[in-house]
Tab-separated table of C-alpha atoms in Angstrom:
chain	number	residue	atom	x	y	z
Q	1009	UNK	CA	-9.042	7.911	-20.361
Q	1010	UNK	CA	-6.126	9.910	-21.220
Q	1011	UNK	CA	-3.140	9.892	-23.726
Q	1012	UNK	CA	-0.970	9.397	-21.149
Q	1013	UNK	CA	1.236	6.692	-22.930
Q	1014	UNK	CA	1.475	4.499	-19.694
Q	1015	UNK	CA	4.959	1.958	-20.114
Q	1016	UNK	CA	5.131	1.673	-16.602
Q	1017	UNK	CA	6.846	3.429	-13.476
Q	1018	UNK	CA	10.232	3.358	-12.265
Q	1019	UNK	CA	11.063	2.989	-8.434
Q	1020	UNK	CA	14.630	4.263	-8.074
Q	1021	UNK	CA	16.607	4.683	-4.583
Q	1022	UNK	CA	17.935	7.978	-3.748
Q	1023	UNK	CA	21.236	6.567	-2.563
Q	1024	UNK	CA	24.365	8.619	-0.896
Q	1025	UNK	CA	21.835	11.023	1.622
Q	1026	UNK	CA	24.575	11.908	4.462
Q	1027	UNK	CA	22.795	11.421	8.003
Q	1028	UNK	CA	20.488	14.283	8.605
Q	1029	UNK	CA	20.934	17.008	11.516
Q	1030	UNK	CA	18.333	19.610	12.627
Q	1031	UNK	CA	17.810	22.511	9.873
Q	1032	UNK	CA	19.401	20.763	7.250
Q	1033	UNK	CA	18.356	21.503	3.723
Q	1034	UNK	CA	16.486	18.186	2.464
Q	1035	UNK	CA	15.843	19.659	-0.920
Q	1036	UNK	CA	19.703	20.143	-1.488
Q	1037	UNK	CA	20.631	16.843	-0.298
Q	1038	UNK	CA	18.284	15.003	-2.672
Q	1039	UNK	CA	18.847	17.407	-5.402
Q	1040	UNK	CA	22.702	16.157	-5.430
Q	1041	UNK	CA	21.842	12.742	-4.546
Q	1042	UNK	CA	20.104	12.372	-8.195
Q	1043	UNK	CA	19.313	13.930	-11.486
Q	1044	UNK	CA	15.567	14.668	-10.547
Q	1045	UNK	CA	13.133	15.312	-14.048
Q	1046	UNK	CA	9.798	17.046	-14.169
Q	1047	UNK	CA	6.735	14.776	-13.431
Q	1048	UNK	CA	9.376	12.716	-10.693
Q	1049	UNK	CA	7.220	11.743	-7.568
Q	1050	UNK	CA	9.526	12.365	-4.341
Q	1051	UNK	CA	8.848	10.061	-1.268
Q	1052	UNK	CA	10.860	11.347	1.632
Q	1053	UNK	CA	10.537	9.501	4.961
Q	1054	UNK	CA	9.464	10.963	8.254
Q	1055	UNK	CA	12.443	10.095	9.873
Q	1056	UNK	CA	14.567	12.540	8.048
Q	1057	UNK	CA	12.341	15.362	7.896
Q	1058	UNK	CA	11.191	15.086	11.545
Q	1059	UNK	CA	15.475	15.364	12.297
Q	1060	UNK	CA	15.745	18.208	9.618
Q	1061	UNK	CA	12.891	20.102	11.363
Q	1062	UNK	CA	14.536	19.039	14.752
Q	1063	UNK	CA	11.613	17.215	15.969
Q	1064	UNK	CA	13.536	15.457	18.284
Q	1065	UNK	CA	12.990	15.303	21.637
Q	1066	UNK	CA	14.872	13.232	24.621
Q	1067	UNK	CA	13.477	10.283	26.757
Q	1068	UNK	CA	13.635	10.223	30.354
Q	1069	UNK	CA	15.086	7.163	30.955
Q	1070	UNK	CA	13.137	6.723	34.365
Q	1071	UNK	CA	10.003	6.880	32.923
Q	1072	UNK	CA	10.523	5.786	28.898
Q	1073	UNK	CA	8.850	6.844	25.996
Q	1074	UNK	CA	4.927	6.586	27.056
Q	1075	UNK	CA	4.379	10.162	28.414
Q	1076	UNK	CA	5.910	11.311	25.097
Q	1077	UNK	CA	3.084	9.451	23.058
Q	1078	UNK	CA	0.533	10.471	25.516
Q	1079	UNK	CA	1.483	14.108	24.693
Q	1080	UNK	CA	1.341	13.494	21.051
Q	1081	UNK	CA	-1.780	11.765	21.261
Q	1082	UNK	CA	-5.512	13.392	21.122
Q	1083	UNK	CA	-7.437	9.951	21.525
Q	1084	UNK	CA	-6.294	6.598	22.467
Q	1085	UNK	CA	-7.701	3.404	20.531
Q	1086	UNK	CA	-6.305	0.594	21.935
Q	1087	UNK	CA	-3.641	-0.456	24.260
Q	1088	UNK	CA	-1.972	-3.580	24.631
Q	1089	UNK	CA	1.257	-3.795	27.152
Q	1090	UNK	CA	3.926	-1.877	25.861
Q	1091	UNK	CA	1.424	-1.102	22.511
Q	1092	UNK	CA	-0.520	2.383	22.707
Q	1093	UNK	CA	-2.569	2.532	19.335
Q	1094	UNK	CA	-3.865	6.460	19.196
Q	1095	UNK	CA	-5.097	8.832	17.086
Q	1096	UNK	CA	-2.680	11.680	16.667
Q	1097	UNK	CA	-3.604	15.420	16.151
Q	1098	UNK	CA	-3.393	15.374	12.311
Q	1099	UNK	CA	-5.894	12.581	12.669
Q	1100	UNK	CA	-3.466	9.617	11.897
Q	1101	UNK	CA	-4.099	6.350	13.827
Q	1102	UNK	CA	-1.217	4.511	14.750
Q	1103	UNK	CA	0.767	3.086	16.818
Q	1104	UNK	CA	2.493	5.321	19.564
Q	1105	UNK	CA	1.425	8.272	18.198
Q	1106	UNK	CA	4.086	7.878	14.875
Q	1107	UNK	CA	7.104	8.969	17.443
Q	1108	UNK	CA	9.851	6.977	16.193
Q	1109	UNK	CA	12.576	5.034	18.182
Q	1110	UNK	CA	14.575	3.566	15.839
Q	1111	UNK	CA	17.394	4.989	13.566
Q	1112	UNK	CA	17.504	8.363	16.139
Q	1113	UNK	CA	20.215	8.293	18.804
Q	1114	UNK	CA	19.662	6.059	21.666
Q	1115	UNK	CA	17.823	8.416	24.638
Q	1116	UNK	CA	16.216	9.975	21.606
Q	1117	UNK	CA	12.672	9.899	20.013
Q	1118	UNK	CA	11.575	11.384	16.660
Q	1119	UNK	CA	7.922	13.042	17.001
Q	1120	UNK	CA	6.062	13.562	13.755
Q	1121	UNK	CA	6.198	16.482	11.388
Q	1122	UNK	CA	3.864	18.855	12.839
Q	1123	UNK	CA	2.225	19.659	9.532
Q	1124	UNK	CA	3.837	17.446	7.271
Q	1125	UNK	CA	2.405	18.636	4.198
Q	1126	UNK	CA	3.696	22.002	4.650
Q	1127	UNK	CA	6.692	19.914	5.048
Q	1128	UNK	CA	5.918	18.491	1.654
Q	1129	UNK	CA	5.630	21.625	-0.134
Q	1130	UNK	CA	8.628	23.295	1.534
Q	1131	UNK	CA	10.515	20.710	-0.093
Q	1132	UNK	CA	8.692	21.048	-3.132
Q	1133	UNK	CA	8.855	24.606	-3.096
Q	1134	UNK	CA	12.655	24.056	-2.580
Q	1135	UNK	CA	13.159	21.939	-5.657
Q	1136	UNK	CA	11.411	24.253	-7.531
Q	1137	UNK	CA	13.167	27.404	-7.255
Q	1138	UNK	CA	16.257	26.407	-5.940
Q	1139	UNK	CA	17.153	24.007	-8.386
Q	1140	UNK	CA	14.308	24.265	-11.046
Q	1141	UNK	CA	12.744	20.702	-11.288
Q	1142	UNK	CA	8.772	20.184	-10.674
Q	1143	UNK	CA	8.049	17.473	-8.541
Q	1144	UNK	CA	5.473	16.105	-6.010
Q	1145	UNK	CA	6.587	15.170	-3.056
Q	1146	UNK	CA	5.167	12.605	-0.584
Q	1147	UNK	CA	6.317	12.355	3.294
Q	1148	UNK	CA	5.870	8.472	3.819
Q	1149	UNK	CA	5.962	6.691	7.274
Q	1150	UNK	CA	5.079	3.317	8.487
Q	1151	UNK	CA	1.902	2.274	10.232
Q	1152	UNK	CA	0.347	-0.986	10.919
Q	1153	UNK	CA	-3.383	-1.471	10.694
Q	1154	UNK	CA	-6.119	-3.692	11.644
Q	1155	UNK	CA	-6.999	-7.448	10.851
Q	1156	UNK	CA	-3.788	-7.791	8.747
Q	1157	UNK	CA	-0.683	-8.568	9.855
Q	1158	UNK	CA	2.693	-6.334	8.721
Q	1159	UNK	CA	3.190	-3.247	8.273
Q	1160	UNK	CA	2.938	-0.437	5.302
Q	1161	UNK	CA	4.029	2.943	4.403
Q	1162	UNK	CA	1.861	5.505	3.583
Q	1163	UNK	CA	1.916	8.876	3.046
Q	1164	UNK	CA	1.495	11.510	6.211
Q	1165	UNK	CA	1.830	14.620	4.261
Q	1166	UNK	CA	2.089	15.340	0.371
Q	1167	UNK	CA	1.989	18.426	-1.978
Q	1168	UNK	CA	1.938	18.725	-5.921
Q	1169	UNK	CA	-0.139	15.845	-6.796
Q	1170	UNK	CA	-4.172	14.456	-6.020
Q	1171	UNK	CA	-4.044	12.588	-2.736
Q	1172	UNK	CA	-7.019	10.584	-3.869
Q	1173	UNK	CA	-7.911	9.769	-7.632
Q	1174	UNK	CA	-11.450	10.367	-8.184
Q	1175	UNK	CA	-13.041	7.460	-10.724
Q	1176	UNK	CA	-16.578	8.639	-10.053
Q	1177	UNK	CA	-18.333	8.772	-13.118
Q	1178	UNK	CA	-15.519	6.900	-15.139
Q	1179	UNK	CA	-16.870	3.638	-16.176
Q	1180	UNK	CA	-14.905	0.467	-16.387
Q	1181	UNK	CA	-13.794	-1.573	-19.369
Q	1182	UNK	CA	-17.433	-2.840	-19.913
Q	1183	UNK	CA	-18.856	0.789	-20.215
Q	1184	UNK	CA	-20.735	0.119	-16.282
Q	1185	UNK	CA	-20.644	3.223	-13.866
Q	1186	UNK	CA	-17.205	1.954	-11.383
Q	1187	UNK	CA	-18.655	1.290	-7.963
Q	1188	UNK	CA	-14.768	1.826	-6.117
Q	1189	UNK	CA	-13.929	4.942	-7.206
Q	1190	UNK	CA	-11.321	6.996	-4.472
Q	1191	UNK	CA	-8.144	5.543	-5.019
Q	1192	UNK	CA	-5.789	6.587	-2.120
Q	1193	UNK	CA	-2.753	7.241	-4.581
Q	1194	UNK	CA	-0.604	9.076	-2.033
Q	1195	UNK	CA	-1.011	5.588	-0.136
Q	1196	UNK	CA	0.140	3.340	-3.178
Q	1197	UNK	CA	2.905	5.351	-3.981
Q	1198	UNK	CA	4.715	5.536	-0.541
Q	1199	UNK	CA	4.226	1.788	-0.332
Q	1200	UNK	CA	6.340	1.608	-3.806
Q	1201	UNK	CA	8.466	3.494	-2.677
Q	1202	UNK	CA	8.939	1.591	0.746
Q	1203	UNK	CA	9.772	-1.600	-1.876
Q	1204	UNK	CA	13.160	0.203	-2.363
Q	1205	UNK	CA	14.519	1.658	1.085
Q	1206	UNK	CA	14.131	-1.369	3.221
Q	1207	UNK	CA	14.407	-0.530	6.754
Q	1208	UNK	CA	17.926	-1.436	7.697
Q	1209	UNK	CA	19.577	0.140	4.608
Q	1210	UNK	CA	19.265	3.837	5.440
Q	1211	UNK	CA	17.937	4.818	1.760
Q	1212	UNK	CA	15.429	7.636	3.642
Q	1213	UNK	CA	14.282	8.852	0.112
Q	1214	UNK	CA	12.758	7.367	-3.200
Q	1215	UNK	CA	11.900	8.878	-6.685
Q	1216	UNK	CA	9.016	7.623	-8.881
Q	1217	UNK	CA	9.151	8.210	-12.449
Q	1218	UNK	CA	6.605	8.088	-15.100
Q	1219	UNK	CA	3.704	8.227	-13.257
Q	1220	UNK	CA	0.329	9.695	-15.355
Q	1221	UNK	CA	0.770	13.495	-15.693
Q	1222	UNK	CA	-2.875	14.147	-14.629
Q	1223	UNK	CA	-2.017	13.036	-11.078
Q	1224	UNK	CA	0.257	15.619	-11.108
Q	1225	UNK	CA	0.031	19.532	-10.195
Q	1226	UNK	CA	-2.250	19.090	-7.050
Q	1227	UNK	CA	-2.424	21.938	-4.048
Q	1228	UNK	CA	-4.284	19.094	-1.880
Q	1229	UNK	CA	-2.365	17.349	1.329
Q	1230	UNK	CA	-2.867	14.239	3.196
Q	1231	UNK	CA	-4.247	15.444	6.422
Q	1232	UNK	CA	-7.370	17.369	4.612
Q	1233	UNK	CA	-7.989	14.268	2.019
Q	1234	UNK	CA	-6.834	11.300	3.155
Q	1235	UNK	CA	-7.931	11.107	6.847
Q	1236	UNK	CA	-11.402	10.330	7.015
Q	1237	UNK	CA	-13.913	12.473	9.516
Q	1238	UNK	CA	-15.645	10.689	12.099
Q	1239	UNK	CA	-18.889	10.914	10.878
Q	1240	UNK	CA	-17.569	9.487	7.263
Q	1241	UNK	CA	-15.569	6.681	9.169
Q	1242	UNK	CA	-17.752	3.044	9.307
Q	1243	UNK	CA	-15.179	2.491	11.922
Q	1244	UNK	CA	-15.634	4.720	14.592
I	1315	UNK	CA	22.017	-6.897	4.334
I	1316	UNK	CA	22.450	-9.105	1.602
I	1317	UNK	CA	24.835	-8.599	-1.781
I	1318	UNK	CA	21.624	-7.463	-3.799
I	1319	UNK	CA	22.509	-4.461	-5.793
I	1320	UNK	CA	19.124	-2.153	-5.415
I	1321	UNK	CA	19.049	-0.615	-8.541
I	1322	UNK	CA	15.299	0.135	-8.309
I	1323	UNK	CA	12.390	-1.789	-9.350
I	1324	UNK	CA	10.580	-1.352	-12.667
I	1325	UNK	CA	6.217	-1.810	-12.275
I	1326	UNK	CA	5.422	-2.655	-16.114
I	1327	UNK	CA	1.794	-2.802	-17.254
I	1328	UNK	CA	0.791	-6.318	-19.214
I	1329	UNK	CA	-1.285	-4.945	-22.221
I	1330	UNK	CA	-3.169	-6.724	-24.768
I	1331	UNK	CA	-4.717	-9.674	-21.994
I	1332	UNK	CA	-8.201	-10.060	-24.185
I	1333	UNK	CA	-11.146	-10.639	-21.688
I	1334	UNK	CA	-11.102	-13.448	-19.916
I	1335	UNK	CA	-13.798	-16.315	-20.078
I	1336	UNK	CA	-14.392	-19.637	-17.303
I	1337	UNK	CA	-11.428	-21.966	-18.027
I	1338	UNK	CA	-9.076	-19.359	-19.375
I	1339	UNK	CA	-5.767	-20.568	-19.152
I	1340	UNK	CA	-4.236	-16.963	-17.474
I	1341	UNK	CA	-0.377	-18.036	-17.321
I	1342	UNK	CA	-0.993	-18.658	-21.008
I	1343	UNK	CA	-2.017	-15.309	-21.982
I	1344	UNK	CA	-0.068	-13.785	-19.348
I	1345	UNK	CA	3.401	-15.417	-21.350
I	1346	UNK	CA	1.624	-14.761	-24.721
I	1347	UNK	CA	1.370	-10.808	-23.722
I	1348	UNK	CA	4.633	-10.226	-21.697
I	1349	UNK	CA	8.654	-11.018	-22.111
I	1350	UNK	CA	8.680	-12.650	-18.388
I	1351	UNK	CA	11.944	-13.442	-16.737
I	1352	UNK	CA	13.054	-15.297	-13.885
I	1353	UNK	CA	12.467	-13.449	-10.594
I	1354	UNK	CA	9.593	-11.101	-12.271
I	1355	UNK	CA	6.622	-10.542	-9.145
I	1356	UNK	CA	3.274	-11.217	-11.307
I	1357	UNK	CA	0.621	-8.986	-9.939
I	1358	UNK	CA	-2.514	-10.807	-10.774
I	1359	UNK	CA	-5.838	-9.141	-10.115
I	1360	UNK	CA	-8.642	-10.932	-8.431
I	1361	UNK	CA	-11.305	-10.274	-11.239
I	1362	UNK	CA	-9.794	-12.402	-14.006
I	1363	UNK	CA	-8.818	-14.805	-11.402
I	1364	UNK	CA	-12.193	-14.595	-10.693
I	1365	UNK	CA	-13.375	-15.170	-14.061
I	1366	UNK	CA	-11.144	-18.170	-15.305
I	1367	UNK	CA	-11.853	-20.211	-12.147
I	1368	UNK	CA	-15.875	-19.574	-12.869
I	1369	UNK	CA	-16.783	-17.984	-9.904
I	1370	UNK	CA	-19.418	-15.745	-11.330
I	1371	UNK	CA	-22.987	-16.229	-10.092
I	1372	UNK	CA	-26.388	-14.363	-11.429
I	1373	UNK	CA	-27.697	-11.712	-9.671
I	1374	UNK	CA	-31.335	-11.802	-9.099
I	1375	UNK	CA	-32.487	-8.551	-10.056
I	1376	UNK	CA	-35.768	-8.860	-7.586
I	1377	UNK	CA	-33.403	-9.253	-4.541
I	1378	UNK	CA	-29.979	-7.209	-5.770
I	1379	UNK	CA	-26.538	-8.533	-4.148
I	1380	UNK	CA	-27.290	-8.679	-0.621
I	1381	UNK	CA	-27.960	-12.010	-0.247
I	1382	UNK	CA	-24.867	-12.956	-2.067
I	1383	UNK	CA	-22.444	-10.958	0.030
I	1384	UNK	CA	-24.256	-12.482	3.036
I	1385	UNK	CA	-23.768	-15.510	2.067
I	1386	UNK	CA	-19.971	-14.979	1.634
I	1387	UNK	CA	-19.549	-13.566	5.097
I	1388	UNK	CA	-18.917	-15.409	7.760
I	1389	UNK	CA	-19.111	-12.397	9.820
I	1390	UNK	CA	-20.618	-8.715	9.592
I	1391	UNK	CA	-18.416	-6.446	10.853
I	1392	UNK	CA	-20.091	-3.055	9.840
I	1393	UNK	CA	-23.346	-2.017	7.753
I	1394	UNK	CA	-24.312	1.396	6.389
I	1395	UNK	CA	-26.895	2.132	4.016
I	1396	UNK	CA	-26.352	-0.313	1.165
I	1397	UNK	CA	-22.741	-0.895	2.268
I	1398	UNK	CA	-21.755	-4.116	4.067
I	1399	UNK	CA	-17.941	-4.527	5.392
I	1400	UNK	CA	-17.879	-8.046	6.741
I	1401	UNK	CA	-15.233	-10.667	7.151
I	1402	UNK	CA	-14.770	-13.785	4.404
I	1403	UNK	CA	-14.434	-16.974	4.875
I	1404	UNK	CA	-10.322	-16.675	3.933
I	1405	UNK	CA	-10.547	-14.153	6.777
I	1406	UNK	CA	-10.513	-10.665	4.871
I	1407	UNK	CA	-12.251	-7.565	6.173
I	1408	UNK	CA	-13.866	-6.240	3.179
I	1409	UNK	CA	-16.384	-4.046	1.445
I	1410	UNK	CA	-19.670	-6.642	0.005
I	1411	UNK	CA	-17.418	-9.642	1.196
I	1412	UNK	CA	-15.265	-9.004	-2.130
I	1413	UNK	CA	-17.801	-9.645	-4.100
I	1414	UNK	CA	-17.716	-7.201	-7.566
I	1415	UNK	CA	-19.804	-6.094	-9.923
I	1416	UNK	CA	-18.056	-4.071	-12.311
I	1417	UNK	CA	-15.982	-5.443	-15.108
I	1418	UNK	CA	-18.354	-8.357	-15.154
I	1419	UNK	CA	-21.350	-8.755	-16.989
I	1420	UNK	CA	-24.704	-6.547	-15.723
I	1421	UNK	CA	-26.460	-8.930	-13.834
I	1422	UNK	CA	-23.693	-11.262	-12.501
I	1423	UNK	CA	-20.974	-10.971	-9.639
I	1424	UNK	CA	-18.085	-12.303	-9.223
I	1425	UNK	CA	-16.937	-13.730	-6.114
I	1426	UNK	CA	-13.344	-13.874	-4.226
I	1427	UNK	CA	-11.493	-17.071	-5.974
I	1428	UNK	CA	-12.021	-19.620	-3.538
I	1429	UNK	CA	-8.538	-20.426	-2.817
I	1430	UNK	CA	-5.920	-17.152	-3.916
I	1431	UNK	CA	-2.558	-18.709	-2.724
I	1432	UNK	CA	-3.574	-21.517	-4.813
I	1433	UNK	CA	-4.785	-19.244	-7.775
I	1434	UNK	CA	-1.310	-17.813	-7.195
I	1435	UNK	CA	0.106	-21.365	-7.002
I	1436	UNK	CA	-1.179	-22.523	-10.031
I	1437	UNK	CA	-0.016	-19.643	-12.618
I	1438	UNK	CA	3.566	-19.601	-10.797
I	1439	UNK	CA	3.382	-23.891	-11.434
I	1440	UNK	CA	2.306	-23.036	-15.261
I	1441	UNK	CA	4.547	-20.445	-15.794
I	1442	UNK	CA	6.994	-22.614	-14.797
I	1443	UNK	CA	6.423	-25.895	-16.074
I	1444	UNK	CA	4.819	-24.706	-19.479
I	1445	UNK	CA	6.517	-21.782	-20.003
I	1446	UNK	CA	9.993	-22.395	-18.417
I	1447	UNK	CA	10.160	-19.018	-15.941
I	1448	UNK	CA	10.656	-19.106	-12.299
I	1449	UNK	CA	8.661	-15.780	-10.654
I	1450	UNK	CA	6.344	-14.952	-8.156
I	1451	UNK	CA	2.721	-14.082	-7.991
I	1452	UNK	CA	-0.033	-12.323	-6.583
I	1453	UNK	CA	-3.396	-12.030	-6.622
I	1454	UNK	CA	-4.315	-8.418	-6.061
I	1455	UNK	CA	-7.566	-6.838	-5.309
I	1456	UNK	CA	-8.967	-3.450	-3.687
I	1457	UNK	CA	-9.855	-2.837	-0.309
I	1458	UNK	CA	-11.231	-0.046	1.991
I	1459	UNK	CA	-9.492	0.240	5.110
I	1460	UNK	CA	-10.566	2.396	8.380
I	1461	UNK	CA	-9.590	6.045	9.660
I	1462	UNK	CA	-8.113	6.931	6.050
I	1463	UNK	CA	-10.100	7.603	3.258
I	1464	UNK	CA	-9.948	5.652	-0.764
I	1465	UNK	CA	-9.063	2.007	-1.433
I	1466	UNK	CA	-5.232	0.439	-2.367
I	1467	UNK	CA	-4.954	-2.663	-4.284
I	1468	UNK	CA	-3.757	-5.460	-0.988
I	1469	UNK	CA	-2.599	-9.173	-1.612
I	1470	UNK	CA	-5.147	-11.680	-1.613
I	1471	UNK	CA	-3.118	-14.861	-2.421
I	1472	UNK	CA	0.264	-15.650	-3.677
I	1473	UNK	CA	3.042	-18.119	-3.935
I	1474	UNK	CA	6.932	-17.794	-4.717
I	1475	UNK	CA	7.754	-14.860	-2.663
I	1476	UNK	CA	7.477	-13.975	1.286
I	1477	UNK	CA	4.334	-12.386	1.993
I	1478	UNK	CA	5.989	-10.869	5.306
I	1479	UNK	CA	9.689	-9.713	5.083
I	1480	UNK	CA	10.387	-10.426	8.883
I	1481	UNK	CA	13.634	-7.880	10.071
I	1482	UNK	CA	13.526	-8.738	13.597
I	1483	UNK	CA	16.533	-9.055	14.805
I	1484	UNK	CA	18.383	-6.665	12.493
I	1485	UNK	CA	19.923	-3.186	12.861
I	1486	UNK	CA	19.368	-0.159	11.936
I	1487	UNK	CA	21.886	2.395	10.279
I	1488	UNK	CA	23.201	3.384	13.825
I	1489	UNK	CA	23.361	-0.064	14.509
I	1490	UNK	CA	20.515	-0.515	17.134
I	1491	UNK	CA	17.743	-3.227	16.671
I	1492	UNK	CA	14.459	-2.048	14.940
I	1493	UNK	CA	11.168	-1.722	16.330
I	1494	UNK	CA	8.872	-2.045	13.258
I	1495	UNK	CA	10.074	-5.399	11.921
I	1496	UNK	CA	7.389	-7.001	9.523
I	1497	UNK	CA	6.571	-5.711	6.529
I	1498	UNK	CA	3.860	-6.796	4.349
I	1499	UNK	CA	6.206	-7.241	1.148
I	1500	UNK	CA	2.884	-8.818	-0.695
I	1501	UNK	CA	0.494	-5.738	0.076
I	1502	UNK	CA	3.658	-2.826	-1.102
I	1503	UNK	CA	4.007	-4.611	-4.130
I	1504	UNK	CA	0.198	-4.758	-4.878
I	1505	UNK	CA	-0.139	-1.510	-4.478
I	1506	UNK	CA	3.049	-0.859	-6.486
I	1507	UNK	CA	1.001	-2.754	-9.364
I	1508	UNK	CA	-1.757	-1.104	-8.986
I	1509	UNK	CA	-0.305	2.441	-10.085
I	1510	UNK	CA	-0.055	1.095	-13.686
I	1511	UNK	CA	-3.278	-0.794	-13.686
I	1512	UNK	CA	-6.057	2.210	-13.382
I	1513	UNK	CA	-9.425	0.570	-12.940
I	1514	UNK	CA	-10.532	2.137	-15.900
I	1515	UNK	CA	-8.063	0.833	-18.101
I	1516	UNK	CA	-8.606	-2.590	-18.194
I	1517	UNK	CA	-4.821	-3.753	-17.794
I	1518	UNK	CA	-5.654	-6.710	-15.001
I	1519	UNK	CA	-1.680	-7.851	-14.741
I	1520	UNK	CA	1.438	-6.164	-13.946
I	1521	UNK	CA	4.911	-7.024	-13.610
I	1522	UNK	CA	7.589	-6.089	-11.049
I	1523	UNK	CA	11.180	-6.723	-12.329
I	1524	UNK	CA	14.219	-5.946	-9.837
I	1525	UNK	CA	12.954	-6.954	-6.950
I	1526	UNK	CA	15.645	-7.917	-4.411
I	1527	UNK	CA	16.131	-11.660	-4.661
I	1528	UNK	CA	16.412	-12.667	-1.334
I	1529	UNK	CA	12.033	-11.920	-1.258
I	1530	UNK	CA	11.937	-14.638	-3.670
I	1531	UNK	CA	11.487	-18.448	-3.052
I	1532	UNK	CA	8.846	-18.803	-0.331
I	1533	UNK	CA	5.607	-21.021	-0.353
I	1534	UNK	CA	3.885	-19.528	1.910
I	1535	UNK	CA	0.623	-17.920	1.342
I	1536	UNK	CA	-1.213	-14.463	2.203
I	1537	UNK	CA	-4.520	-16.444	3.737
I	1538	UNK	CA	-1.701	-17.850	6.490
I	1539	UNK	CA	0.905	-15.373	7.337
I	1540	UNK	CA	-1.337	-12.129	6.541
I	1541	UNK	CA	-4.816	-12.583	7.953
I	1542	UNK	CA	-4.350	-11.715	11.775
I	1543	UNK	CA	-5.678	-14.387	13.990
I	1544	UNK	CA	-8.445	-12.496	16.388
I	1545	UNK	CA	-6.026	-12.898	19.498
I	1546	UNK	CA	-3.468	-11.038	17.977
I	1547	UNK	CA	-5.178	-8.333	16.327
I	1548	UNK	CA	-5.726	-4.824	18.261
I	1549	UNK	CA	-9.084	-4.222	16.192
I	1550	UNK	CA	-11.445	-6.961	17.529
């Protein structure tokens, strides 16, 4: 396909990342958290950059969380007691519209990145001329989905490399035309990175190294080629 | 957590497995092609699995694969067009019932192994016994999913390592208990795999090497613990 000389990818922790506070500069923190190289894949978790872009917003403790995730919610799927499953405004579907109740102060609840690509490429943009590294960056969060159980992270908002990988028209190791060809990279590589942070352990960032340079160098986001239309979507 | 020193994981492509036949012994040429060492995840995809436990069947070209991916379903859940997303008997939501004609011969499928925690079972009890190395494995293969658009490689089967990591109960980093609590460890580090794989490429195993111990160890299987029973799951 290429002469990309693929050995294999490296999933390292970004370890040492102080708590993050409203306005902070994410860029600088990971940028002296590790020695970042060219071609490096960033995956930077909602959590943080919803606090650094003070996304935060308080719970009324009278009524809870639920008018919060009504508010961030343009369609509801399902609910189930406590369980609101909705479709967000980017187009995500998941459970209480992404807001986030865990690792913020108690009272507190973390609403997604409003465009969270731009807050990719901020970051990206950041690393670039601030402290001269190309990367990609992915913003990863946690969803569940249907008919399995557990959850996964995946990627809400990315800049620098190709969302999807497009095998149309490759053929496979037989020489046939490849029948599944749009592999949701963004997807597989904030679910590496996800193998590293754990929940508990507070490691909000991940780099992948030595991924194939042709995935890299991408303008594309998530929200334009990862979230499916209606019309496209067998499941609507 | 735990005394495991996260160093970051390493996802290492197994080059040079030749094609594989009915009655292939696969922990063989996995051990013949790879260094392996104790605690390695094997990432296994379901094709050669596929292959070595014969479940290919002819096509007949008068009638296409319809009648096979019927017959494979126990349950229809969408059709479009040529496309069929229907549930299999193991209880996966899927795209033809799993069924996959490229990489195989023109004129033949090949069908979901009949039994993938047992596939899994059966190279981590060779690789063990014959080969003398204690890991994990996976069989891997590439599903669809709804609301976001291209496939991820997802666990099918496996043995030797938790398919859910379950963190109910613990804390977060400001020490209050988590919300999101089960992640599906199997389907992260399928996807993980899959980033060195390519579908073009023809490299049907990979390994993952650092993996935090404490993942290690479990029989139980992806058909039990990751399948949602229909009175649990949102989606039916």
């Amino acid at each position: 396909m290429n002469s990309y000389n693929n050995d294999g990818i490296h999933v390292i922790p970004v370890k040492g990342i102080p708590e993050v506070a409203p306005n902070d500069d994410l860029a600088g923190m990971i940028a002296s958290s590790i020695d970042l190289v060219d071609g490096d894949v960033i995956v930077v978790t909602q959590k943080i950059v919803s606090k650094a872009e003070n996304r935060l917003v308080e719970i009324d403790p009278e009524i809870g969380h639920k008018p919060i995730v009504e508010q961030e919610s343009v369609r509801v799927v399902r609910r189930r007691g406590d369980l609101i499953i909705s479709e967000t405004e980017h187009g995500f579907v998941c459970a209480n519209a992404g807001i986030d109740l865990s690792n913020v102060e108690s009272g507190q609840a973390a609403l997604l990145p409003k465009f969270p690509d731009k807050s990719a490429k901020r970051i990206h943009d950041s690393l670039l001329h601030k402290h001269g590294v190309r990367v990609a960056v992915i913003i990863s969060d946690t969803f569940g989905r249907p008919w399995r159980r557990g959850v996964t992270d995946v990627a809400i908002g990315c800049f620098g490399l190709s969302p999807i990988i497009d095998l149309r028209g490759t053929q496979d190791a037989l020489g046939r035309e490849l029948q599944v060809t749009e592999v949701a990279l963004v997807d597989e590589l904030a679910a590496a990175a996800e193998l590293v942070m754990g929940k508990a352990e507070a490691i909000p960032v991940a780099v992948i190294r030595g991924v194939n340079p042709e995935w890299l160098g991408d303008k594309k986001g998530v929200v334009s080629e990862i979230v499916r239309s209606p019309e496209e979507d067998l499941f609507r």
